[in-house]
Short mmCIF file of N, CA and C in Angstrom, two decimals:
data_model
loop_
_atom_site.label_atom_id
_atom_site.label_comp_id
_atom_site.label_asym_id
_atom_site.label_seq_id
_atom_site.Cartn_x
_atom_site.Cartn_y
_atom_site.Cartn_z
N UNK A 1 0.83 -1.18 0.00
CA UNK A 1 0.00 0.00 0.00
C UNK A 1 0.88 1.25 0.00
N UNK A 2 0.89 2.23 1.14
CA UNK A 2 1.60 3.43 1.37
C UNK A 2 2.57 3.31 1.71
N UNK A 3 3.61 3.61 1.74
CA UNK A 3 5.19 3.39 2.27
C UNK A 3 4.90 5.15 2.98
N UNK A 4 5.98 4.35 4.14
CA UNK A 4 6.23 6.17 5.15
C UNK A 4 6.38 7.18 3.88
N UNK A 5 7.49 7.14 3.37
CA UNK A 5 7.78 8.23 2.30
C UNK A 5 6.80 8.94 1.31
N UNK A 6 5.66 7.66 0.98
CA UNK A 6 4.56 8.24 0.07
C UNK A 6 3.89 9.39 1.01
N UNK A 7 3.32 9.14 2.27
CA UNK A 7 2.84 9.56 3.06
C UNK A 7 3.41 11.55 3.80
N UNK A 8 4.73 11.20 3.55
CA UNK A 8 5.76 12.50 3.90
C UNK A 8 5.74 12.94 2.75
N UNK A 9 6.04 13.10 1.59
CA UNK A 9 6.01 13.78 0.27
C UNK A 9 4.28 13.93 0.06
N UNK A 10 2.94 13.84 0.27
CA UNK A 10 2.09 13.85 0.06
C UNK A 10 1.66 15.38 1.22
N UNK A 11 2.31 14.84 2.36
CA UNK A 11 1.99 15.95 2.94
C UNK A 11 2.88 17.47 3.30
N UNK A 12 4.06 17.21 2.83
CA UNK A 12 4.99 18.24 1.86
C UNK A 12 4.89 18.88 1.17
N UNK A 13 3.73 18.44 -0.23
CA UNK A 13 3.45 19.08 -1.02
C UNK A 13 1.87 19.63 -0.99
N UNK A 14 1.09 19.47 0.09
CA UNK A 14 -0.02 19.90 0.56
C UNK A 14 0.87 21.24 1.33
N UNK A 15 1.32 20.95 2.13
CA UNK A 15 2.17 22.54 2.88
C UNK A 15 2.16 23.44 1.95
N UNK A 16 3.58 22.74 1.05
CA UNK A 16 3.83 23.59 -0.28
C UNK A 16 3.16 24.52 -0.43
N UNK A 17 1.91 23.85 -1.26
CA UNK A 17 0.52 24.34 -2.05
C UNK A 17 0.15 25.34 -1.47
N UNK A 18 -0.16 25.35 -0.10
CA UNK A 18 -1.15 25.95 0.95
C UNK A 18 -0.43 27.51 1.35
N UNK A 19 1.27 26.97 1.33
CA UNK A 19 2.30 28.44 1.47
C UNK A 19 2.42 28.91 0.67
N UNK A 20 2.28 28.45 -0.74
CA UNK A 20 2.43 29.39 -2.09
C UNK A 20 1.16 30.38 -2.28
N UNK A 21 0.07 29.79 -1.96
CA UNK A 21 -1.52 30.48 -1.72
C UNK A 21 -1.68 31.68 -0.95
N UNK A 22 -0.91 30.84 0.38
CA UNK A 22 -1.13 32.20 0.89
C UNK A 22 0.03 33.50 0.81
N UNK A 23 1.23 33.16 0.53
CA UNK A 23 1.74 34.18 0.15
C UNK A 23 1.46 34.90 -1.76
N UNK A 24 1.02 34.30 -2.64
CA UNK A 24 0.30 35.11 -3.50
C UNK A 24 -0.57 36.07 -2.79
N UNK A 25 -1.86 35.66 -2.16
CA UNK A 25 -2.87 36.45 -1.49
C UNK A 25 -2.50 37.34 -0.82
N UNK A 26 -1.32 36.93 -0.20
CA UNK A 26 -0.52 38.01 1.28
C UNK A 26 -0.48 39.38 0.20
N UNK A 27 0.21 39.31 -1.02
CA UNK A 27 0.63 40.86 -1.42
C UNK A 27 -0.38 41.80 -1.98
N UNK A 28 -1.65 41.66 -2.21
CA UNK A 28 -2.72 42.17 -2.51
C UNK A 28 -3.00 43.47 -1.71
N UNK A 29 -2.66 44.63 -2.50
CA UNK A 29 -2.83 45.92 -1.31
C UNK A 29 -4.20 46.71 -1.48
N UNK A 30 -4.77 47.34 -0.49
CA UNK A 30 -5.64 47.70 -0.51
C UNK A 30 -5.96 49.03 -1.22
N UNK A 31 -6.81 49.08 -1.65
CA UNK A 31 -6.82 50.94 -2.82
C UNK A 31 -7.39 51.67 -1.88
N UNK A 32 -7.38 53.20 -2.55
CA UNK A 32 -7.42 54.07 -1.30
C UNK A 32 -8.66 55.19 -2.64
N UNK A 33 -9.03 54.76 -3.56
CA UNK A 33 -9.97 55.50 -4.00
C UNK A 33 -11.19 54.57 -4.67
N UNK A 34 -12.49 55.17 -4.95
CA UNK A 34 -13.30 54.37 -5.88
C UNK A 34 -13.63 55.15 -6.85
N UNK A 35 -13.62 54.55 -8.02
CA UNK A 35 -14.01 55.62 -9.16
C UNK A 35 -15.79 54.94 -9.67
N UNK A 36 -16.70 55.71 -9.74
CA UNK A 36 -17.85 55.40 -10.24
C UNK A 36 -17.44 55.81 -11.47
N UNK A 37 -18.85 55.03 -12.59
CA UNK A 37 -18.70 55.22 -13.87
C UNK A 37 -20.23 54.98 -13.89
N UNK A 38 -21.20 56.06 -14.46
CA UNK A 38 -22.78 55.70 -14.74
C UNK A 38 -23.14 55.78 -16.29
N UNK A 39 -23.39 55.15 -16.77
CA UNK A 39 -23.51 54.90 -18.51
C UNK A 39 -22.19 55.81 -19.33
N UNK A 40 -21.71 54.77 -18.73
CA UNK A 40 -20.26 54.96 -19.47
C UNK A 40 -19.06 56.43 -19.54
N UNK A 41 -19.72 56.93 -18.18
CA UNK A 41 -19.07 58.40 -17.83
C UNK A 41 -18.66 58.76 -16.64
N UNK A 42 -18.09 58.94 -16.12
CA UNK A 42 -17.58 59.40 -15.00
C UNK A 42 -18.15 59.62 -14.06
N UNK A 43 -19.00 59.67 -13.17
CA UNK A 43 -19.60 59.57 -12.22
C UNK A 43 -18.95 60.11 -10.70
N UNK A 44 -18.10 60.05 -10.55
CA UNK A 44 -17.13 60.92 -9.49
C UNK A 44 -15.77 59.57 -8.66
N UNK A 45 -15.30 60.00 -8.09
CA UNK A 45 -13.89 59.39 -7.44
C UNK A 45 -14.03 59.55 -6.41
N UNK A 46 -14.13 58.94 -5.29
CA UNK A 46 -14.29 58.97 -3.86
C UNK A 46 -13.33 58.10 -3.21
N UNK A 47 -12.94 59.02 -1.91
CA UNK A 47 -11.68 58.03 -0.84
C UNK A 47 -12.40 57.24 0.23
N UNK A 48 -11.47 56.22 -0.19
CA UNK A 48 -11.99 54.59 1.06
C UNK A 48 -11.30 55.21 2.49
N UNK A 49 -11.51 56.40 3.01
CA UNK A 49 -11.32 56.51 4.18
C UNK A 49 -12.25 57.09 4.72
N UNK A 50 -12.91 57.94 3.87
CA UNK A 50 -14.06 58.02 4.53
C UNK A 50 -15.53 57.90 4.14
N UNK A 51 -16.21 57.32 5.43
CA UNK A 51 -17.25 56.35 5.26
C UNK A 51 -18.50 57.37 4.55
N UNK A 52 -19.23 56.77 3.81
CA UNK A 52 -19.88 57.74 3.08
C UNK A 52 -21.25 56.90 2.02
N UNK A 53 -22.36 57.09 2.03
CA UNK A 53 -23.39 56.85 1.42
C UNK A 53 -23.42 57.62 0.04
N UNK A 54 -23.83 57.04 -1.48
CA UNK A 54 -23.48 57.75 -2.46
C UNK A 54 -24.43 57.15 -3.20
N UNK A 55 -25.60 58.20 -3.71
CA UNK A 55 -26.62 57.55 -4.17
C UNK A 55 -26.69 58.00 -5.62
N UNK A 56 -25.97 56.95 -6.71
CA UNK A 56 -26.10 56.94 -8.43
C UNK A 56 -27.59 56.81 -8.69
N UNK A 57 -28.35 57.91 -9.85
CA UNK A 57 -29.52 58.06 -10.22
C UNK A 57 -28.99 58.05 -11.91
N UNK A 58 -30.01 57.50 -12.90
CA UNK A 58 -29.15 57.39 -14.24
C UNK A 58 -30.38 58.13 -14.91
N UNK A 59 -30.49 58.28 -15.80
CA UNK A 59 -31.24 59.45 -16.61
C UNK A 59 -32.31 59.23 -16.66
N UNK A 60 -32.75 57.88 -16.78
CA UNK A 60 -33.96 57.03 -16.76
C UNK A 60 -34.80 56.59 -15.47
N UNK A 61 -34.01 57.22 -14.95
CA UNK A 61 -34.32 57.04 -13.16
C UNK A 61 -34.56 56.39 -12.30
N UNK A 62 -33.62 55.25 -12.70
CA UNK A 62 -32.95 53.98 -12.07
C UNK A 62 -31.90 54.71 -11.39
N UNK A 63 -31.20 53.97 -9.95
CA UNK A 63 -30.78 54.37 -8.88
C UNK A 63 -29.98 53.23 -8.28
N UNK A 64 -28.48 53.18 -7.75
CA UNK A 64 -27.77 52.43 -6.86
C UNK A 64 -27.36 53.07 -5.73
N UNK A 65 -27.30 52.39 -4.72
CA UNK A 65 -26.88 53.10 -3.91
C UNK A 65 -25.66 52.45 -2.96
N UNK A 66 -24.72 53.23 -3.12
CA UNK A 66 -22.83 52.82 -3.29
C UNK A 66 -22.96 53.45 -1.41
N UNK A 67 -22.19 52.35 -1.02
CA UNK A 67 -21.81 52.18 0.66
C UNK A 67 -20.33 52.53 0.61
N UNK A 68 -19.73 53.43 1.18
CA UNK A 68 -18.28 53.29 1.93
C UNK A 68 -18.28 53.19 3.01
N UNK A 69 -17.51 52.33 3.86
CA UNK A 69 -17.54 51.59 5.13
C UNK A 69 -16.54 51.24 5.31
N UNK A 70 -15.74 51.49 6.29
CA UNK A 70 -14.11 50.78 6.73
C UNK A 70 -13.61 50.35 5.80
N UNK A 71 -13.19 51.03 4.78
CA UNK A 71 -12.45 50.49 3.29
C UNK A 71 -12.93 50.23 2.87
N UNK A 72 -14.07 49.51 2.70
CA UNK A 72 -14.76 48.64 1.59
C UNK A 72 -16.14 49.18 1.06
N UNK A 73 -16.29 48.50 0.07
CA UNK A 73 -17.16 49.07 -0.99
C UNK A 73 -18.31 48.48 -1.02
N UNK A 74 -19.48 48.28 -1.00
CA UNK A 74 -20.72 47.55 -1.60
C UNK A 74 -21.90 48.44 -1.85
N UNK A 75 -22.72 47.64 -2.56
CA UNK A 75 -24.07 48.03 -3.33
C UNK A 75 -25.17 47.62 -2.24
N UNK A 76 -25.74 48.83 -1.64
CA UNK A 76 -26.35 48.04 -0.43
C UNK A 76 -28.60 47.95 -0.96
N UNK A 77 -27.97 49.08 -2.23
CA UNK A 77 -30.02 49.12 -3.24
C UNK A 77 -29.25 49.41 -4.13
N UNK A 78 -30.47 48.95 -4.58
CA UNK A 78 -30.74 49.34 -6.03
C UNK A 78 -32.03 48.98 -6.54
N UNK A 79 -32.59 49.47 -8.02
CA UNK A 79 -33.63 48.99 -8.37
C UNK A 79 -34.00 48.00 -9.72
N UNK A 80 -32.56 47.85 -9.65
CA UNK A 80 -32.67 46.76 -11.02
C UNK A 80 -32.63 45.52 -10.63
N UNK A 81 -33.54 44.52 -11.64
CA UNK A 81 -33.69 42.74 -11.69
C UNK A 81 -32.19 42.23 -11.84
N UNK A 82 -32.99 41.19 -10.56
CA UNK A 82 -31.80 40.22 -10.33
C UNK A 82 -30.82 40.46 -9.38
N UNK A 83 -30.43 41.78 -9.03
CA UNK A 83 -29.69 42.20 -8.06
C UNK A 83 -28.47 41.71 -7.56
N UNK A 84 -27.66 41.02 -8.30
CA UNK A 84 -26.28 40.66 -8.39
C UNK A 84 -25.21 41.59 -8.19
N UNK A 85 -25.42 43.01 -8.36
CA UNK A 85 -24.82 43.96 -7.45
C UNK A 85 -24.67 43.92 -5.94
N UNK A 86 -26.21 43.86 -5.26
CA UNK A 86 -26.21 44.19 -3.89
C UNK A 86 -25.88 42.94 -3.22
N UNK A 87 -25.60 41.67 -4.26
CA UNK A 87 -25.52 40.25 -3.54
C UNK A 87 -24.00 40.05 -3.38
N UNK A 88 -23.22 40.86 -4.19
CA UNK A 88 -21.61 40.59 -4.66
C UNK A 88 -20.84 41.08 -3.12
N UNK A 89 -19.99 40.34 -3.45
CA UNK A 89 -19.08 41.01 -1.83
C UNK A 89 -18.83 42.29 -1.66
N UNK A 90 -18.22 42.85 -0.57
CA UNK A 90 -17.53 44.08 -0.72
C UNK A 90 -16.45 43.74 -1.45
N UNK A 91 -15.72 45.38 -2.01
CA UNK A 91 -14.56 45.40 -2.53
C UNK A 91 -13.49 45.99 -1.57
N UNK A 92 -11.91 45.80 -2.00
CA UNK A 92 -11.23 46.58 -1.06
C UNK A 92 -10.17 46.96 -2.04
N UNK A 93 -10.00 46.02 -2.88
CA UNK A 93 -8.15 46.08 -3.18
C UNK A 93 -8.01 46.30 -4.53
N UNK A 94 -6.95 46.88 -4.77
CA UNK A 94 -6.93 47.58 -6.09
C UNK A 94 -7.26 46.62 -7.32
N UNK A 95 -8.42 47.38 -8.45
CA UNK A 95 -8.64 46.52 -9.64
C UNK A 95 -9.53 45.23 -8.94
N UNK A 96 -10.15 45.68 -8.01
CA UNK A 96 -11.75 44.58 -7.89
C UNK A 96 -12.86 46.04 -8.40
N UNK A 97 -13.94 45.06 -8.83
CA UNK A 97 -14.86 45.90 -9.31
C UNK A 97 -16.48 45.18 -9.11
N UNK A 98 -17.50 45.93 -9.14
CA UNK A 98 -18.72 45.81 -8.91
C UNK A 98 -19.15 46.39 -10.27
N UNK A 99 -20.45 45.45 -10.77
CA UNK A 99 -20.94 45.87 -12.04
C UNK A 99 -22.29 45.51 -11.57
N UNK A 100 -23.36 46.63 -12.10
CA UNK A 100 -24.55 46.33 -12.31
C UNK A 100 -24.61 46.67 -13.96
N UNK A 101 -24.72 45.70 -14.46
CA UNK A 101 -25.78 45.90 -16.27
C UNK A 101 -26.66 46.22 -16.36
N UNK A 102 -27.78 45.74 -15.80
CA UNK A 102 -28.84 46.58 -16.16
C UNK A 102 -29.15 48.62 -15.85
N UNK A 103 -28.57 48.60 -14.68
CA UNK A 103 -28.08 50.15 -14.78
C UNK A 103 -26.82 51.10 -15.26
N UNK A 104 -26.12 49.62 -16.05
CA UNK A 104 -24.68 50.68 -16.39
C UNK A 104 -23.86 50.93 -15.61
N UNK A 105 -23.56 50.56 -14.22
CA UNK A 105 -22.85 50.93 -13.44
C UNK A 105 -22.04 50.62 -13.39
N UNK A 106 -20.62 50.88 -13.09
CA UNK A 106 -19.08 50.16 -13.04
C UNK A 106 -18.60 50.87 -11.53
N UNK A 107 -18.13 49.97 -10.65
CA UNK A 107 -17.70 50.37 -9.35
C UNK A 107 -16.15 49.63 -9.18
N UNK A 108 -15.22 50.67 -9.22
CA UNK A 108 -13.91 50.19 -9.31
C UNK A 108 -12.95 50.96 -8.28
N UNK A 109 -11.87 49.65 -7.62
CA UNK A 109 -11.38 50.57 -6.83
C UNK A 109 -9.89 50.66 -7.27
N UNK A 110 -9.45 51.94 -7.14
CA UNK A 110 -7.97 51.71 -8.03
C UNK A 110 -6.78 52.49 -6.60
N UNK A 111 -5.74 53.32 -6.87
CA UNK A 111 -4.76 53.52 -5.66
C UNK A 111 -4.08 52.41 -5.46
N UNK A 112 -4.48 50.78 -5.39
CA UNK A 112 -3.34 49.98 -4.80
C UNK A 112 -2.76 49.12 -6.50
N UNK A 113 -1.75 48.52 -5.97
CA UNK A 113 -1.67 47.52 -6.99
C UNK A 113 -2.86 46.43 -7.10
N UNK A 114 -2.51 45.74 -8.55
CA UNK A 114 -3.61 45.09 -8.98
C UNK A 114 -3.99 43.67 -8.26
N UNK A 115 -5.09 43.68 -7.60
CA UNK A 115 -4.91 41.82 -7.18
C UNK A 115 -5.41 40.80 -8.23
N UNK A 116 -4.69 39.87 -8.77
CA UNK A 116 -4.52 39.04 -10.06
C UNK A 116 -5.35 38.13 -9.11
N UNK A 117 -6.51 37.71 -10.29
CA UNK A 117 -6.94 35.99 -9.70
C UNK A 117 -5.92 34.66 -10.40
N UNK A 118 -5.34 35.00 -11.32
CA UNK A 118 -4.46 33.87 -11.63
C UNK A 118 -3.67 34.63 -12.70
N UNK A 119 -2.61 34.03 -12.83
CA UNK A 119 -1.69 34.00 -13.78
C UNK A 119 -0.93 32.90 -14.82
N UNK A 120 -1.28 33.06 -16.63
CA UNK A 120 -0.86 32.05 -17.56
C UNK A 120 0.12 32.36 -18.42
N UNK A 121 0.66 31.57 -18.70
CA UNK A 121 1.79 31.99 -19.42
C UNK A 121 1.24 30.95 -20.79
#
C-alpha cells in the first residue's frame, strides 16, 4: 500500500501548495480610492477613508446606492432585476470591481496595486 515516504512527500506538497496560496494572497494591497462610472461616464472618485453613502440616479431614473464603510465598498439598493450587485461582496483592493448591467454601473477601486486571480503563461 503506502510506504512512510509516500505519506511524507504527500503531505509536503499539501504545505507547499497551501504556502504558495497564501503568500500570492498576502501581497494584494488595498486601494485608497473608488471611481464610479454611470452609462459609461464618470460619475465621481471617492476616498476609502471616509465612510460615506453615495446615491447613483441614471437618466432614466434607475438608482444604486454605493456604501463606503471601513475600506470597503458595496451596493447596499438598487432597483434593477436580479440584483447581483447588492448580492456581490464588498470590494477593497486595487482593480476589484462591482458591475450592475442593467443600470450601467461600473464600481472600481484603483490607488493599490492590482490583485490578479491567476496567472498564464
Amino acid at each position: 500500500m503506502f510506504k512512510k515516504a509516500d505519506i511524507i512527500l504527500a503531505v509536503v506538497l499539501i504545505v507547499l501548495g497551501l504556502a504558495a496560496s497564501y503568500l500570492i494572497s498576502f501581497g494584494d494591497e488595498l486601494g485608497s480610492e473608488l471611481k464610479i462610472s454611470s452609462q459609461g461616464s464618470l460619475f465621481g472618485t471617492y476616498s476609502l477613508l471616509e465612510d460615506q453613502t453615495i446615491k447613483v440616479k441614471t437618466d432614466d431614473g434607475h438608482f444604486n446606492r454605493v456604501q463606503i464603510r471601513d475600506g470597503q465598498v458595496s451596493v447596499d439598493a438598487a432597483d434593477c432585476t436580479g440584483q447581483d450587485c447588492v448580492h456581490s461582496h464588498a470590494i477593497s483592493k486595487g482593480g476589484e470591481t462591482i458591475v450592475c448591467l442593467p443600470n450601467k454601473l461600473v464600481l472600481e477601486i484603483t490607488g493599490g496595486e492590482k490583485a490578479y486571480d491567476s496567472v498564464s503563461r
